[in-house]
Amino acid sequence: MKTKIAGIETDYVGTASGCHDTTDEQCHELASACNFFTLKSCTLEPRIGNVEPRYAMLPIGTIQSMGLPDRGLVATLDTLESIKEKYGDKVKVKASIAGFSLKENIELLMAAFQDSQADFIEINVSCPNTDKSIIGHDFNSLDEFLWRVVDTVEGDIPVGLKLPFYGSLISHERLVAIIKRHDVSFITAINSIPGLWIDTWNESAVIAPNNGTGGIGGSYIMPFALNECRNYYNLLKGTDISLIGCGGISSGVDAYRFLLAGCDAVEVGSYLEQHGPSVITEINNDLSFQCKTRCYDSIDQIKGKLKTL
Ligand code: RRO
């Protein structure tokens, strides 16, 4: 299925940041397998991230505390350029930035990506696994941050935000009131939700960092992601801000749920991590099948049409 994010045509199903995008080779695999994908959140300098073990499979999802391992700005830009050289406009690439200080990192990162061939730039305001506070949770700082980073840095590439799980309509209303004041073209909801898993055999946590607390992904978080997206869909009506859903999608039926909730596109994270890049096209095709069997041939016929009882 085709859609538009911030006016740019892409497949409905793409990839979430931080999944199968750690190396240049993995990014090229994503580019060859799907039409729209997201790069790992980028910091100015390379980072090794948190101690191992930092990722574990759970019964219906994952827990991880990667700690923002990434190859840094120079290597990420190299990968982006080589992908664009090879695939041109056939592949839409979303860069993700997660600088550690406003002045030195974020403005530099934003300026660098605004000068790149990225199709979209996502600011990760929701990374749960570093000692940095989550700016998406601090609405006063977010307002100032968006003015400095999104409105002030010049460039035509659409900029969006990767959001944390908020869990309340009041927070969604406040968030949307803020982003409407700035040049935000899309939002992606949601990042992983902080949680803890316990292995009773070993009477132990299953990952090492942060006493075992990490971001939960996969099927556990889908109902929470759907609820956040539904609220955003209602609050964003009448704006041209696109809504990307993310959280536990592993099939065309799951993608169809996010479509009914009102998402313009979706991203696959944990399931991609477990099964590899071929799942993205499979889910997109499965979504087409779901739509066709219900006699819909475009996403606009269904988007947001969730019935309530
Ligand atoms: O690297 C991570 O630990 C990480 C990041 Br940046 C993020 O945005 N979300 C997540 O679950 N893990």
GROMACS .gro file of C-alpha atoms and ligand atoms in nm:
model
  321
    1MET     CA    1   0.000   0.000   0.000
    2LYS     CA    2   0.121   0.350  -0.078
    3THR     CA    3   0.085   0.649   0.149
    4LYS     CA    4   0.226   0.995   0.202
    5ILE     CA    5   0.433   1.114   0.496
    6ALA     CA    6   0.473   1.490   0.505
    7GLY     CA    7   0.366   1.498   0.140
    8ILE     CA    8   0.627   1.242   0.029
    9GLU     CA    9   0.509   0.911  -0.117
   10THR     CA   10   0.628   0.593   0.057
   11ASP     CA   11   0.509   0.241   0.126
   12TYR     CA   12   0.269   0.227   0.420
   13VAL     CA   13   0.503  -0.007   0.610
   14GLY     CA   14   0.859   0.096   0.692
   15THR     CA   15   1.112   0.033   0.966
   16ALA     CA   16   1.162   0.178   1.313
   17SER     CA   17   1.490   0.335   1.417
   18GLY     CA   18   1.733   0.108   1.599
   19CYS     CA   19   1.637  -0.217   1.427
   20HIS     CA   20   1.867  -0.384   1.177
   21ASP     CA   21   2.047  -0.053   1.118
   22THR     CA   22   2.361  -0.087   1.329
   23THR     CA   23   2.614  -0.134   1.048
   24ASP     CA   24   2.655   0.002   0.697
   25GLU     CA   25   2.587  -0.348   0.563
   26GLN     CA   26   2.259  -0.378   0.755
   27CYS     CA   27   2.145  -0.038   0.629
   28HIS     CA   28   2.215  -0.151   0.272
   29GLU     CA   29   2.012  -0.466   0.338
   30LEU     CA   30   1.722  -0.249   0.451
   31ALA     CA   31   1.756  -0.030   0.143
   32SER     CA   32   1.745  -0.330  -0.087
   33ALA     CA   33   1.446  -0.485   0.092
   34CYS     CA   34   1.212  -0.196   0.161
   35ASN     CA   35   1.095   0.133   0.024
   36PHE     CA   36   1.110   0.334   0.346
   37PHE     CA   37   1.340   0.285   0.643
   38THR     CA   38   1.486   0.468   0.940
   39LEU     CA   39   1.850   0.494   1.041
   40LYS     CA   40   1.971   0.431   1.397
   41SER     CA   41   1.953   0.745   1.611
   42CYS     CA   42   2.272   0.936   1.547
   43THR     CA   43   2.497   1.121   1.788
   44LEU     CA   44   2.787   1.343   1.691
   45GLU     CA   45   3.060   1.100   1.799
   46PRO     CA   46   3.051   0.718   1.780
   47ARG     CA   47   2.922   0.548   2.096
   48ILE     CA   48   2.955   0.190   2.214
   49GLY     CA   49   2.639   0.198   2.422
   50ASN     CA   50   2.559   0.001   2.738
   51VAL     CA   51   2.722  -0.315   2.873
   52GLU     CA   52   2.608  -0.659   2.753
   53PRO     CA   53   2.378  -0.841   2.783
   54ARG     CA   54   2.155  -0.553   2.678
   55TYR     CA   55   1.893  -0.721   2.458
   56ALA     CA   56   1.668  -1.017   2.536
   57MET     CA   57   1.374  -1.188   2.373
   58LEU     CA   58   1.063  -1.221   2.589
   59PRO     CA   59   0.756  -1.442   2.537
   60ILE     CA   60   0.577  -1.189   2.316
   61GLY     CA   61   0.832  -0.915   2.263
   62THR     CA   62   1.171  -0.783   2.360
   63ILE     CA   63   1.350  -0.588   2.629
   64GLN     CA   64   1.661  -0.387   2.554
   65SER     CA   65   1.880  -0.119   2.697
   66MET     CA   66   2.117  -0.060   2.408
   67GLY     CA   67   2.223   0.282   2.538
   68LEU     CA   68   2.237   0.451   2.202
   69PRO     CA   69   2.525   0.267   2.039
   70ASP     CA   70   2.587   0.431   1.706
   71ARG     CA   71   2.852   0.496   1.448
   72GLY     CA   72   2.847   0.874   1.484
   73LEU     CA   73   2.765   1.146   1.235
   74VAL     CA   74   3.041   1.094   0.979
   75ALA     CA   75   2.982   0.721   0.928
   76THR     CA   76   2.603   0.763   0.927
   77LEU     CA   77   2.624   1.034   0.660
   78ASP     CA   78   2.854   0.808   0.454
   79THR     CA   79   2.598   0.529   0.467
   80LEU     CA   80   2.317   0.764   0.375
   81GLU     CA   81   2.509   0.903   0.078
   82SER     CA   82   2.603   0.558  -0.053
   83ILE     CA   83   2.243   0.437  -0.026
   84LYS     CA   84   2.113   0.741  -0.209
   85GLU     CA   85   2.381   0.698  -0.475
   86LYS     CA   86   2.271   0.341  -0.532
   87TYR     CA   87   1.892   0.367  -0.496
   88GLY     CA   88   1.819   0.735  -0.556
   89ASP     CA   89   1.458   0.825  -0.490
   90LYS     CA   90   1.339   0.463  -0.494
   91VAL     CA   91   1.422   0.435  -0.125
   92LYS     CA   92   1.307   0.691   0.126
   93VAL     CA   93   1.547   0.727   0.418
   94LYS     CA   94   1.455   0.875   0.752
   95ALA     CA   95   1.755   0.998   0.950
   96SER     CA   96   1.718   0.994   1.327
   97ILE     CA   97   1.906   1.229   1.554
   98ALA     CA   98   1.960   1.211   1.927
   99GLY     CA   99   2.218   1.468   2.027
  100PHE     CA  100   2.330   1.507   2.386
  101SER     CA  101   2.347   1.884   2.413
  102LEU     CA  102   2.144   2.145   2.239
  103LYS     CA  103   2.421   2.365   2.112
  104GLU     CA  104   2.709   2.137   2.027
  105ASN     CA  105   2.530   1.830   1.913
  106ILE     CA  106   2.172   1.874   1.816
  107GLU     CA  107   2.211   2.190   1.614
  108LEU     CA  108   2.514   2.039   1.441
  109LEU     CA  109   2.334   1.715   1.370
  110MET     CA  110   2.026   1.890   1.242
  111ALA     CA  111   2.231   2.121   1.023
  112ALA     CA  112   2.430   1.826   0.884
  113PHE     CA  113   2.122   1.620   0.801
  114GLN     CA  114   1.939   1.920   0.656
  115ASP     CA  115   2.236   1.938   0.421
  116SER     CA  116   2.216   1.566   0.335
  117GLN     CA  117   2.000   1.358   0.103
  118ALA     CA  118   1.778   1.228   0.382
  119ASP     CA  119   1.408   1.233   0.294
  120PHE     CA  120   1.297   1.289   0.652
  121ILE     CA  121   1.466   1.381   0.979
  122GLU     CA  122   1.330   1.240   1.301
  123ILE     CA  123   1.441   1.384   1.633
  124ASN     CA  124   1.443   1.117   1.899
  125VAL     CA  125   1.300   1.295   2.202
  126SER     CA  126   1.226   0.966   2.377
  127CYS     CA  127   1.537   0.750   2.416
  128PRO     CA  128   1.478   0.561   2.742
  129ASN     CA  129   1.820   0.406   2.794
  130THR     CA  130   2.078   0.675   2.859
  131ASP     CA  131   2.141   0.890   3.164
  132LYS     CA  132   2.011   1.189   2.967
  133SER     CA  133   1.662   1.303   3.067
  134ILE     CA  134   1.388   1.242   2.812
  135ILE     CA  135   1.307   1.581   2.665
  136GLY     CA  136   0.973   1.458   2.533
  137HIS     CA  137   0.862   1.435   2.897
  138ASP     CA  138   0.948   1.795   2.976
  139PHE     CA  139   0.696   2.003   2.782
  140ASN     CA  140   0.846   2.341   2.878
  141SER     CA  141   1.191   2.242   2.754
  142LEU     CA  142   1.044   2.077   2.445
  143ASP     CA  143   0.885   2.402   2.333
  144GLU     CA  144   1.215   2.590   2.352
  145PHE     CA  145   1.402   2.294   2.203
  146LEU     CA  146   1.174   2.282   1.898
  147TRP     CA  147   1.218   2.651   1.840
  148ARG     CA  148   1.597   2.616   1.853
  149VAL     CA  149   1.634   2.293   1.659
  150VAL     CA  150   1.342   2.271   1.419
  151ASP     CA  151   1.244   2.632   1.348
  152THR     CA  152   1.589   2.788   1.351
  153VAL     CA  153   1.802   2.542   1.152
  154GLU     CA  154   1.749   2.606   0.782
  155GLY     CA  155   1.650   2.334   0.538
  156ASP     CA  156   1.360   2.185   0.342
  157ILE     CA  157   1.369   1.829   0.472
  158PRO     CA  158   1.057   1.752   0.678
  159VAL     CA  159   1.132   1.713   1.047
  160GLY     CA  160   0.938   1.498   1.292
  161LEU     CA  161   0.956   1.368   1.647
  162LYS     CA  162   0.984   1.015   1.786
  163LEU     CA  163   0.765   1.027   2.093
  164PRO     CA  164   0.765   0.840   2.420
  165PHE     CA  165   0.460   0.665   2.560
  166TYR     CA  166   0.261   0.923   2.758
  167GLY     CA  167  -0.047   0.729   2.863
  168SER     CA  168  -0.287   1.019   2.910
  169LEU     CA  169  -0.502   1.233   2.683
  170ILE     CA  170  -0.396   1.545   2.875
  171SER     CA  171  -0.033   1.480   2.781
  172HIS     CA  172  -0.130   1.421   2.419
  173GLU     CA  173  -0.324   1.749   2.414
  174ARG     CA  174  -0.026   1.936   2.558
  175LEU     CA  175   0.215   1.773   2.315
  176VAL     CA  176  -0.001   1.852   2.012
  177ALA     CA  177  -0.053   2.213   2.129
  178ILE     CA  178   0.327   2.248   2.139
  179ILE     CA  179   0.407   2.089   1.805
  180LYS     CA  180   0.143   2.298   1.631
  181ARG     CA  181   0.349   2.604   1.726
  182HIS     CA  182   0.654   2.468   1.543
  183ASP     CA  183   0.760   2.341   1.206
  184VAL     CA  184   0.695   1.975   1.287
  185SER     CA  185   0.583   1.770   0.984
  186PHE     CA  186   0.523   1.430   1.141
  187ILE     CA  187   0.522   1.243   1.470
  188THR     CA  188   0.610   0.880   1.530
  189ALA     CA  189   0.438   0.711   1.824
  190ILE     CA  190   0.570   0.528   2.016
  191ASN     CA  191   0.920   0.444   2.136
  192SER     CA  192   0.968   0.140   2.361
  193ILE     CA  193   0.804   0.155   2.705
  194PRO     CA  194   1.028   0.120   3.013
  195GLY     CA  195   0.980  -0.213   3.186
  196LEU     CA  196   1.146  -0.499   3.372
  197TRP     CA  197   1.149  -0.872   3.298
  198ILE     CA  198   1.238  -1.136   3.556
  199ASP     CA  199   1.378  -1.482   3.489
  200THR     CA  200   1.244  -1.689   3.780
  201TRP     CA  201   1.479  -1.985   3.718
  202ASN     CA  202   1.779  -1.761   3.780
  203GLU     CA  203   1.583  -1.523   4.003
  204SER     CA  204   1.739  -1.249   3.796
  205ALA     CA  205   1.687  -0.965   3.556
  206VAL     CA  206   1.756  -1.059   3.192
  207ILE     CA  207   1.962  -0.757   3.082
  208ALA     CA  208   2.255  -0.600   3.265
  209PRO     CA  209   2.222  -0.220   3.235
  210ASN     CA  210   2.014  -0.013   3.471
  211ASN     CA  211   1.942  -0.301   3.714
  212GLY     CA  212   1.750  -0.483   3.443
  213THR     CA  213   1.514  -0.204   3.338
  214GLY     CA  214   1.491  -0.151   2.964
  215GLY     CA  215   1.260  -0.057   2.679
  216ILE     CA  216   0.986  -0.310   2.610
  217GLY     CA  217   0.892  -0.365   2.245
  218GLY     CA  218   0.683  -0.611   2.048
  219SER     CA  219   0.327  -0.730   2.103
  220TYR     CA  220   0.321  -0.619   2.468
  221ILE     CA  221   0.305  -0.255   2.366
  222MET     CA  222   0.067  -0.261   2.069
  223PRO     CA  223  -0.256  -0.170   2.256
  224PHE     CA  224  -0.076   0.121   2.421
  225ALA     CA  225   0.063   0.241   2.088
  226LEU     CA  226  -0.280   0.214   1.925
  227ASN     CA  227  -0.437   0.425   2.197
  228GLU     CA  228  -0.170   0.694   2.169
  229CYS     CA  229  -0.211   0.701   1.791
  230ARG     CA  230  -0.589   0.722   1.812
  231ASN     CA  231  -0.564   1.024   2.041
  232TYR     CA  232  -0.309   1.190   1.812
  233TYR     CA  233  -0.525   1.122   1.508
  234ASN     CA  234  -0.817   1.305   1.671
  235LEU     CA  235  -0.600   1.591   1.794
  236LEU     CA  236  -0.418   1.639   1.462
  237LYS     CA  237  -0.735   1.665   1.251
  238GLY     CA  238  -0.725   1.979   1.037
  239THR     CA  239  -0.344   1.997   1.043
  240ASP     CA  240  -0.106   1.860   0.783
  241ILE     CA  241   0.111   1.682   1.043
  242SER     CA  242   0.151   1.315   0.948
  243LEU     CA  243   0.113   1.038   1.206
  244ILE     CA  244   0.337   0.730   1.200
  245GLY     CA  245   0.239   0.438   1.424
  246CYS     CA  246   0.494   0.207   1.582
  247GLY     CA  247   0.460  -0.063   1.847
  248GLY     CA  248   0.438  -0.439   1.810
  249ILE     CA  249   0.342  -0.465   1.442
  250SER     CA  250   0.413  -0.809   1.297
  251SER     CA  251   0.144  -0.861   1.030
  252GLY     CA  252  -0.082  -0.688   0.780
  253VAL     CA  253  -0.367  -0.720   1.029
  254ASP     CA  254  -0.163  -0.528   1.288
  255ALA     CA  255  -0.084  -0.259   1.029
  256TYR     CA  256  -0.457  -0.248   0.948
  257ARG     CA  257  -0.529  -0.174   1.316
  258PHE     CA  258  -0.300   0.128   1.306
  259LEU     CA  259  -0.462   0.236   0.979
  260LEU     CA  260  -0.808   0.222   1.138
  261ALA     CA  261  -0.670   0.418   1.434
  262GLY     CA  262  -0.569   0.691   1.189
  263CYS     CA  263  -0.200   0.644   1.108
  264ASP     CA  264  -0.056   0.767   0.780
  265ALA     CA  265   0.216   0.501   0.794
  266VAL     CA  266   0.360   0.242   1.031
  267GLU     CA  267   0.702   0.119   1.135
  268VAL     CA  268   0.811  -0.230   1.235
  269GLY     CA  269   1.072  -0.269   1.508
  270SER     CA  270   1.105  -0.585   1.720
  271TYR     CA  271   0.965  -0.814   1.450
  272LEU     CA  272   1.219  -0.681   1.199
  273GLU     CA  273   1.494  -0.732   1.452
  274GLN     CA  274   1.393  -1.097   1.493
  275HIS     CA  275   1.310  -1.192   1.133
  276GLY     CA  276   1.511  -0.962   0.906
  277PRO     CA  277   1.427  -0.702   0.640
  278SER     CA  278   1.211  -0.924   0.417
  279VAL     CA  279   0.923  -0.891   0.666
  280ILE     CA  280   0.864  -0.528   0.571
  281THR     CA  281   0.746  -0.600   0.217
  282GLU     CA  282   0.558  -0.906   0.340
  283ILE     CA  283   0.364  -0.695   0.590
  284ASN     CA  284   0.300  -0.424   0.332
  285ASN     CA  285   0.167  -0.686   0.087
  286ASP     CA  286  -0.037  -0.847   0.361
  287LEU     CA  287  -0.187  -0.506   0.439
  288SER     CA  288  -0.284  -0.467   0.069
  289PHE     CA  289  -0.450  -0.806   0.091
  290GLN     CA  290  -0.640  -0.703   0.406
  291CYS     CA  291  -0.762  -0.390   0.229
  292LYS     CA  292  -0.854  -0.562  -0.097
  293THR     CA  293  -1.052  -0.838   0.069
  294ARG     CA  294  -1.262  -0.560   0.224
  295CYS     CA  295  -1.289  -0.390  -0.120
  296TYR     CA  296  -1.073  -0.089  -0.030
  297ASP     CA  297  -0.805   0.015  -0.273
  298SER     CA  298  -0.655   0.317  -0.105
  299ILE     CA  299  -0.560   0.389   0.254
  300ASP     CA  300  -0.767   0.708   0.259
  301GLN     CA  301  -1.085   0.500   0.241
  302ILE     CA  302  -1.005   0.344   0.578
  303LYS     CA  303  -0.768   0.576   0.761
  304GLY     CA  304  -0.912   0.671   1.098
  305LYS     CA  305  -1.244   0.493   1.032
  306LEU     CA  306  -1.238   0.305   1.360
  307LYS     CA  307  -1.590   0.229   1.485
  308THR     CA  308  -1.672   0.263   1.851
  309LEU     CA  309  -1.943   0.070   2.032
  310RRO     O1  310   1.965   0.278   2.193
  310RRO     C1  311   1.871   0.258   2.273
  310RRO     O2  312   1.887   0.207   2.384
  310RRO     C2  313   1.733   0.296   2.240
  310RRO     C3  314   1.694   0.414   2.180
  310RRO    BR1  315   1.817   0.541   2.119
  310RRO     C4  316   1.557   0.443   2.163
  310RRO     O3  317   1.514   0.547   2.113
  310RRO     N1  318   1.468   0.352   2.206
  310RRO     C5  319   1.505   0.236   2.264
  310RRO     O4  320   1.419   0.158   2.303
  310RRO     N2  321   1.639   0.208   2.278
   0.00000   0.00000   0.00000
